[in-house]
XYZ file of C-alpha atoms in Angstrom:
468
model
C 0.000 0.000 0.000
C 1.328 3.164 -1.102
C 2.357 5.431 1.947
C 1.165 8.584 0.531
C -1.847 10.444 -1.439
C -2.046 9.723 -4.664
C -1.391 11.764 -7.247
C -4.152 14.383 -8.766
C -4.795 14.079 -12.048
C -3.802 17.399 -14.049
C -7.504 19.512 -15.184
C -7.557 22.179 -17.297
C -6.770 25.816 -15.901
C -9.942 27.448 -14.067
C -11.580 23.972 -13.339
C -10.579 24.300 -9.399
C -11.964 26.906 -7.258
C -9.542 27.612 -4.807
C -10.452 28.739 -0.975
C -8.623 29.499 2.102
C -8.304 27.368 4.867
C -8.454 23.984 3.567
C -7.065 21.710 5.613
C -6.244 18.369 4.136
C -6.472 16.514 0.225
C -10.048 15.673 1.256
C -11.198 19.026 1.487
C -9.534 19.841 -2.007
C -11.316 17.239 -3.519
C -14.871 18.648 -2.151
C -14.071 22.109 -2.794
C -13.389 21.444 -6.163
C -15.570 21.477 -9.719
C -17.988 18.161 -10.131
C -15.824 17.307 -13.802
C -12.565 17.379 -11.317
C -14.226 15.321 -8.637
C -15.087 12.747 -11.813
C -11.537 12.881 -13.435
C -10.197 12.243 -10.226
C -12.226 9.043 -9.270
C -12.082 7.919 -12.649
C -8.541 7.906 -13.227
C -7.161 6.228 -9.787
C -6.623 2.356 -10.034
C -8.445 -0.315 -8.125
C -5.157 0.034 -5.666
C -5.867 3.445 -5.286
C -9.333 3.093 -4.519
C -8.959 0.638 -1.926
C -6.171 2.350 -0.207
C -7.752 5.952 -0.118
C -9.478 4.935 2.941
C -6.464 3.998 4.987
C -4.871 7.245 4.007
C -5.467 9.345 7.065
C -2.833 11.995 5.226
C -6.130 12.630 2.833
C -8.769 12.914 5.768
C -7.180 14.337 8.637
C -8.199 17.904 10.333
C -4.733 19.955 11.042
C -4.675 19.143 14.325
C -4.528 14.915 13.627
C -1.070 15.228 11.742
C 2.077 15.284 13.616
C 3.836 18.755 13.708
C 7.351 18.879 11.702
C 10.080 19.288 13.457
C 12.343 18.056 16.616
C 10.313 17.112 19.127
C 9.775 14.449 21.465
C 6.150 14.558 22.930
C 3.312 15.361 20.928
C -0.197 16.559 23.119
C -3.450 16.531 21.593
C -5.746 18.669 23.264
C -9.356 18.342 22.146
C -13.170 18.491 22.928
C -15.036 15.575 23.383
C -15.130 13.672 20.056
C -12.518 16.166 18.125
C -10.744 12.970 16.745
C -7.987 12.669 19.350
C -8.444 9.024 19.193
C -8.231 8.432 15.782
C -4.854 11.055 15.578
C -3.285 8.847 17.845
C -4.022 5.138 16.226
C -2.962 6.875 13.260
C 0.431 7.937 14.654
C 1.118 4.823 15.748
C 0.212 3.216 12.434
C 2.580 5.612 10.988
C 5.866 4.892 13.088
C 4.632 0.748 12.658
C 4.230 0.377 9.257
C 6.767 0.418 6.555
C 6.546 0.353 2.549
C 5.235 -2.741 2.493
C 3.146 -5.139 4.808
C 6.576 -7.130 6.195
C 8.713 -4.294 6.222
C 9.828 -2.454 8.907
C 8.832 1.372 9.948
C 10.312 3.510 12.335
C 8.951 2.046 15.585
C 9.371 -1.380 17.155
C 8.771 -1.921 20.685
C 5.621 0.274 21.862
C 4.027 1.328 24.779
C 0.117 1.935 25.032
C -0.905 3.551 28.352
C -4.455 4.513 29.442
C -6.076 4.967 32.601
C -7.066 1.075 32.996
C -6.137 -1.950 30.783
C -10.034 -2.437 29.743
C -9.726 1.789 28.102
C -6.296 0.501 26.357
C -8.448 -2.363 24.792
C -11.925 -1.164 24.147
C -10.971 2.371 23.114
C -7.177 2.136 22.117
C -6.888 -0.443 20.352
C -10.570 -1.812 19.694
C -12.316 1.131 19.959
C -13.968 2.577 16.492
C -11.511 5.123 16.402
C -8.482 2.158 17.788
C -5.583 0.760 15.615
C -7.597 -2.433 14.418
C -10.314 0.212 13.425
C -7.631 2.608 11.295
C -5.835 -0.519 10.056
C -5.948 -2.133 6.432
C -6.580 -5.398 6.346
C -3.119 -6.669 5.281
C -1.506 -4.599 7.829
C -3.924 -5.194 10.978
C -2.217 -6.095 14.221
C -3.290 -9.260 15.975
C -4.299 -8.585 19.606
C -3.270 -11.647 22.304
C -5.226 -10.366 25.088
C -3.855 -12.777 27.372
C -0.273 -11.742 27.069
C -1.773 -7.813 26.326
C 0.542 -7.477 23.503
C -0.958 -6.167 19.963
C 1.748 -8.012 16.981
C 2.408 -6.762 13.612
C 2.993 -9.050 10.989
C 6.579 -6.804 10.605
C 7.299 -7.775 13.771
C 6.575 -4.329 15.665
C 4.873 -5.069 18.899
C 3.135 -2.518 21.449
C 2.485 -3.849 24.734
C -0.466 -2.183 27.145
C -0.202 -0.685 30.387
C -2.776 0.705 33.262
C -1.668 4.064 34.771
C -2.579 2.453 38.123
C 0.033 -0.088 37.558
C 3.195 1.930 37.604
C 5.564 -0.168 38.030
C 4.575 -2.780 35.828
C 6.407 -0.109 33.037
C 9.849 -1.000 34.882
C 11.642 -3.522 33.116
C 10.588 -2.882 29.187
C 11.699 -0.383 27.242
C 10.326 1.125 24.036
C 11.155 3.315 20.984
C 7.524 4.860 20.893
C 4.692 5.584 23.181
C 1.247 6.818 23.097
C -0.680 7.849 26.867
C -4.413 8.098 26.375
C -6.313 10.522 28.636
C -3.307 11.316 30.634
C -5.334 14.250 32.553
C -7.126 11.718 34.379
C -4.982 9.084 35.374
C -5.306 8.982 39.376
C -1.595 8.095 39.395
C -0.194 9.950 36.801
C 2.782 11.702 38.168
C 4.399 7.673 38.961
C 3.006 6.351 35.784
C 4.599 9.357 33.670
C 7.978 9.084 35.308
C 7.924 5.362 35.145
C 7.365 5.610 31.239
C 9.896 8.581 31.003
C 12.570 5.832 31.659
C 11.497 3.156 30.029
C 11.497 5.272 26.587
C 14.704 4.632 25.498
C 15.220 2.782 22.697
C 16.418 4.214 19.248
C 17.794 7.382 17.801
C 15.149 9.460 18.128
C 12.069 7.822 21.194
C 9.165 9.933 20.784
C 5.843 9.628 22.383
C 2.124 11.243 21.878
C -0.451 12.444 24.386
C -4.006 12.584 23.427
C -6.205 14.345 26.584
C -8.819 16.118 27.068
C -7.667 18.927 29.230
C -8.061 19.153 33.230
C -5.732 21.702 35.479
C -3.259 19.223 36.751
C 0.601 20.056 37.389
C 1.819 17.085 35.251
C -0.120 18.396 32.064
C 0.265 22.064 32.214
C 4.219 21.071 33.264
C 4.214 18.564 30.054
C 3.213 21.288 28.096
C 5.532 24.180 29.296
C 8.569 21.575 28.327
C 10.900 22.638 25.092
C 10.423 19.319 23.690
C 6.831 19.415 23.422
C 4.285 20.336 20.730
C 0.951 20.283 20.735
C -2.403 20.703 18.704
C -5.890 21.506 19.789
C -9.244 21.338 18.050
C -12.926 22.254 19.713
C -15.745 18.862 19.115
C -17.051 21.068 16.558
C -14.084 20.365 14.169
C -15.075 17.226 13.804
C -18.299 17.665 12.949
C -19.087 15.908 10.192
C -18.234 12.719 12.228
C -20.683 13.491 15.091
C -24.465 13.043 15.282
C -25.802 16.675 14.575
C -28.480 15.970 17.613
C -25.544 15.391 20.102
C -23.858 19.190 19.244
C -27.061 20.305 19.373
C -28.240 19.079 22.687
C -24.316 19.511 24.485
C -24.120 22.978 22.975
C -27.111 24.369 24.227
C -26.399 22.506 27.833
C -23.152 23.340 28.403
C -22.195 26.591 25.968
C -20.312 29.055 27.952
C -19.927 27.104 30.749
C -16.692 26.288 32.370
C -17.161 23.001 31.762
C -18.016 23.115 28.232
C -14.942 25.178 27.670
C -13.052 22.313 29.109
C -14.959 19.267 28.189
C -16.208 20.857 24.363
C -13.870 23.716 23.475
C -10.987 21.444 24.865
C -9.225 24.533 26.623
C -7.047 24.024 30.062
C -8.791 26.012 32.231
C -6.010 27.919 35.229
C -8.404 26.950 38.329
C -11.293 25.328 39.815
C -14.076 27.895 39.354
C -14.275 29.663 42.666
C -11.520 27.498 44.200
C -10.475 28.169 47.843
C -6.816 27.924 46.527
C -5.658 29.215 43.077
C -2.617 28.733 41.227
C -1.292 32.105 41.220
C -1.531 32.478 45.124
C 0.382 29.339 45.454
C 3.159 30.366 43.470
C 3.612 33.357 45.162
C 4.103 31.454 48.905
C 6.882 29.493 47.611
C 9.959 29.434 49.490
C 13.535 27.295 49.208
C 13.419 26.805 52.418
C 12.747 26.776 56.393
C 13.541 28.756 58.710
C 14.121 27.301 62.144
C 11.084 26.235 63.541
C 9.143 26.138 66.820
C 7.149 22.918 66.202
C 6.795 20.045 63.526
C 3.982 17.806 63.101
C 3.031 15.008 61.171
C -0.791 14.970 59.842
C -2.507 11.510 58.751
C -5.840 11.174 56.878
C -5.947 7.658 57.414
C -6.762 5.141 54.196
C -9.474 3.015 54.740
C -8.845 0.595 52.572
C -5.870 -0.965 51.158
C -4.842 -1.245 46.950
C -4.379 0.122 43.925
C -7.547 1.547 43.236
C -8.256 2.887 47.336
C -7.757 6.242 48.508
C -4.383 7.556 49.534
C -3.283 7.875 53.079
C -2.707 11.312 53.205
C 0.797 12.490 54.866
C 1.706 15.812 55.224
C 4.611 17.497 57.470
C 4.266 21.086 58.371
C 5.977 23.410 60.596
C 5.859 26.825 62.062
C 7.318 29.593 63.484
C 5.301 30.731 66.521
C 7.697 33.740 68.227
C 6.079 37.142 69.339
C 2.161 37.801 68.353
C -0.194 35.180 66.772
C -0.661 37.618 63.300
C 3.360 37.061 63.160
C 3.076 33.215 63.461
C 4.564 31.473 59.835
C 3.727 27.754 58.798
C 5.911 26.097 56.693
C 4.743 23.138 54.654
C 7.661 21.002 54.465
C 6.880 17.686 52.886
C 4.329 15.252 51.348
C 4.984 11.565 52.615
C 1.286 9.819 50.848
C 1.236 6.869 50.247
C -1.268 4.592 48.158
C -2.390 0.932 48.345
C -0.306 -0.115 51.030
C -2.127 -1.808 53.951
C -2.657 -0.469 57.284
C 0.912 -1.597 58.617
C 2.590 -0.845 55.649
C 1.350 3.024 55.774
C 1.830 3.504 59.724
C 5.837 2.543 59.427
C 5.702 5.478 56.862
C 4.071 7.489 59.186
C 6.631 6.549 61.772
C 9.596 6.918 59.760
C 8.333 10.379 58.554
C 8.292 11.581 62.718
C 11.186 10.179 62.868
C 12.846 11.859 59.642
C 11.989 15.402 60.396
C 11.879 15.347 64.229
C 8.553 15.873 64.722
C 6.765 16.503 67.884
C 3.839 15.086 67.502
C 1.771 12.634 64.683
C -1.986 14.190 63.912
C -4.857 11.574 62.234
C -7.896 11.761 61.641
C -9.761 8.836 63.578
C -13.369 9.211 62.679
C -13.149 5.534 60.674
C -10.531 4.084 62.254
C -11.257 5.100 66.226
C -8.231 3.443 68.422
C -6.933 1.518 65.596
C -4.919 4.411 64.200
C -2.897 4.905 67.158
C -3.209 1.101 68.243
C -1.011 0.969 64.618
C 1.125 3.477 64.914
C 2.253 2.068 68.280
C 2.983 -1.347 67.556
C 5.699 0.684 65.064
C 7.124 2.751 67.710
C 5.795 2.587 71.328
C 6.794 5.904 72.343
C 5.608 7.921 69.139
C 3.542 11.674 69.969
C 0.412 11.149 69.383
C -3.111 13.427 69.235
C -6.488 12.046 67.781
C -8.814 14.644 65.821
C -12.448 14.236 65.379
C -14.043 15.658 61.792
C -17.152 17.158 63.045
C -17.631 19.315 60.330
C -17.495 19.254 56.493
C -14.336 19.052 54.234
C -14.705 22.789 53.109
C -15.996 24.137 56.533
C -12.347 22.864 58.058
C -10.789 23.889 55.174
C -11.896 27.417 54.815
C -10.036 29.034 57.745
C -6.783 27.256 56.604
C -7.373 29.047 53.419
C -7.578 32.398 55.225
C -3.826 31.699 56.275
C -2.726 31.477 53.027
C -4.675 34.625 51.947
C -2.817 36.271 54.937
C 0.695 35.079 53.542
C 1.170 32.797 56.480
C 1.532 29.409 55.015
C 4.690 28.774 52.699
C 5.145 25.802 50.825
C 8.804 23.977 50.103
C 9.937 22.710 46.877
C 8.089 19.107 45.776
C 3.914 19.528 46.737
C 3.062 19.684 43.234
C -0.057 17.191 43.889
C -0.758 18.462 47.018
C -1.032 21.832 45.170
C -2.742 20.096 42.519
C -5.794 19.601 44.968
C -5.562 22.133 46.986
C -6.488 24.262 43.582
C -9.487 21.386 42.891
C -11.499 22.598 46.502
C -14.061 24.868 46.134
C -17.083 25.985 48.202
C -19.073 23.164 46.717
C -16.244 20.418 47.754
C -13.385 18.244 45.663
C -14.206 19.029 42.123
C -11.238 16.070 41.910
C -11.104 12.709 41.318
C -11.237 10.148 44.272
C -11.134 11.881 47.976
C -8.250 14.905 49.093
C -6.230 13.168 50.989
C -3.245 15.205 50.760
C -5.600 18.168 51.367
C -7.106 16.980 54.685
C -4.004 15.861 56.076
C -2.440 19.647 55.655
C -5.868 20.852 56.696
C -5.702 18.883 59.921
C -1.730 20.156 60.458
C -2.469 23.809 60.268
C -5.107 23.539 62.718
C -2.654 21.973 65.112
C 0.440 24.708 64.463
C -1.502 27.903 64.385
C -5.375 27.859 64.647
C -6.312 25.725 67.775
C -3.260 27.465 69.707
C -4.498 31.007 69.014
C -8.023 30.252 69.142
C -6.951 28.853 72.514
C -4.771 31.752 73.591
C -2.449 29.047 74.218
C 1.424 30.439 74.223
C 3.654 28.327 72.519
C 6.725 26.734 73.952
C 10.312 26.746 72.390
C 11.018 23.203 71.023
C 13.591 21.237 72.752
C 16.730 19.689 70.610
């Protein structure tokens, strides 16, 4: 099968009308005279005809075709049903394939990543927009579900990958990779690093991104990169691939809304509308480091459940500075120890060795679902360990709100490495976690600021010096 469009028949001077803004051979061919449109179809061979199909060069919008250039990730951004899909099956078909059906193309070893294995096969690689889909028949991959490995008869082979599996990407390596959805993988910041080093094979390892947008660090950091490019494209531009009811009905629903200029316009939005924390503030409160400080603690939103798809067990260690008045008191967030699908034994020695590591005074948790067990845990680690139980009798955002009023004040400054924390902090709003799964990470700082600096001044208490 050829690897390009075939060739236009020459027409006679004024027969083609041209217009501005067409974007690929397809829309040439409609924009041009019916006799041109008949020449055309009449003069391509059976080959031809069969192929034009599989040549996504002919139907793609601008925004499905690869930019030119160095580059070394490639992020789609699009609307619900602007084709991201389909741009990335055909990149990968593009890297796999070579001249012929037996020869080799670019890529060899691949990687397909998506949320869970069930999205890699039933929209990746199944999917009506997947590679069996886009493929011709002498060139379609066999898929050995058991061994979740899709073959080429050329001998390329992509293997598939669940962002909640991390580490099952150590060990292989690859020449290409494509990461579907990456804006809502719950464990996207291990999954993307473990893929970073496994993408190593080859002169030249590239790798594509197709996502609808959502505000998290790793995307808007993935995008700020030198190495990246990216396209976007609104669900409108794909139009004439969508049922006219649906943009109808999801227009007139959503238009104008913030989420329809996520979800439909495909734009990364800065913040959670009317978040309690927003980007910009955060930025501002960063600091290198610590000064020396009065008191440590460690704060624990217990997990209730253990593995890979259960909550975190949020960890946070915070500090602060509580000399002279309590409008001069400073809290310094110093680390984020969570932790995720570990059982309950497994997360209380982290717990421990985090006191431990930063010579705290005291551990904080949360103990409305676990009651004694916390501390019965964190005890059979280390006997002797500081210990206060806090009761949530009040709502996520109600706790959270005078916390927030810190960091409005400038009193709260964060270290270097919270990017997730951050990443929820700016996904509360007065409404709750516009985020996926629970805040761990948020309640656990939430709970640690209330023990530095809001139940000792509400108190009146005066703090004492800490003794090294």
């Amino acid at each position: 099968m050829p690897s390009k469009t075939p060739k236009v028949p020459q027409t006679n001077s004024g027969l083609i009308l041209p217009r501005p803004g067409l974007k690929s051979a397809a829309a040439w061919i409609a924009s041009a005279a019916p006799k041109v449109q008949s020449t055309l179809i009449e003069e391509m061979s059976d080959n031809a005809t069969l192929s034009l199909p599989y040549l996504f060069e002919v139907w793609a919008h601008a925004h499905q075709l690869p930019p030119e250039g160095l580059w070394r990730c490639w992020v789609i951004l699009g609307g619900r049903g602007a084709g991201k899909t389909r741009a990335g099956a055909e990149w990968i078909r593009r890297q796999v394939e070579g001249a012929s059906p037996l020869a080799s193309g670019r890529a060899r070893r691949l990687a397909l990543i998506g949320e869970t294995y069930d999205q890699v096969r039933d929209v990746m690689i199944q999917g009506d927009s997947g590679l069996l889909a886009c493929s011709p028949p002498d060139r379609r991959p066999q898929w050995k579900s058991g061994e979740r490995k899709l073959i080429w008869a050329n001998g390329a082979m992509a293997q598939a990958f669940s962002a909640h599996d991390p580490e099952a990407l150590r060990g292989p390596q690859f020449d290409t990779a494509w990461a579907d959805e990456l804006a809502k993988w719950r464990r996207a910041r291990e999954a993307w690093d473990m893929l970073q080093f496994s993408l190593r094979l080859g002169e030249d390892p590239r790798l594509c991104v197709t996502t609808t947008p959502r505000n998290v660090s790793l995307l808007r950091q993935l995008l700020q990169n030198p190495s990246t490019v990216q396209s976007h494209a609104a669900t409108e531009t794909n139009r004439a691939n969508l049922a006219a009811s649906f943009l109808t009905e999801i227009r007139a629903r959503y238009g104008g809304s913030r989420l329809g200029r996520q979800e439909l316009d495909g734009v990364l939005l800065s913040d959670v509308e009317g978040a309690i924390w927003r980007a910009a503030q955060l930025e501002k409160l960063q600091v290198t480091a610590a000064p020396e400080l009065d008191r440590i603690v460690v704060a624990v939103d217990p997990a209730v459940s253990a593995g890979k798809d259960s909550d975190a067990c949020g960890i946070i260690v915070a500090g602060a500075c509580l000399q002279g008045p309590v409008q001069d008191w400073r809290a310094y967030v110093l680390a984020d120890r969570t932790v995720q699908g570990l059982g309950p034994l497994a997360w209380a020695r982290q717990v421990i060795d985090t006191y431990h590591a930063f010579s705290a005074d005291r551990v904080v948790a949360e103990v409305n679902q676990g009651g004694a067990l916390v501390e019965s845990l964190l005890r059979q680690v280390d006997p002797l360990v500081g210990f206060q139980a806090v009761h949530a009798s009040r709502g996520k955002v109600v706790r959270a709100e005078p916390v927030a009023a810190l960091y409005e004040q400038g009193r709260v400054h964060h270290l270097p490495g919270l990017a997730e924390l951050e990443e929820q902090m700016r996904q509360m709003a007065p409404q709750g976690f516009q985020g996926q799964g629970s805040p761990d990470r948020v309640d656990a700082l939430v709970w640690a600021l209330h023990q530095l600096v809001l139940d000792p001044a509400s108190r009146g208490n005066l703090p004492r010096a800490r003794m090294v």
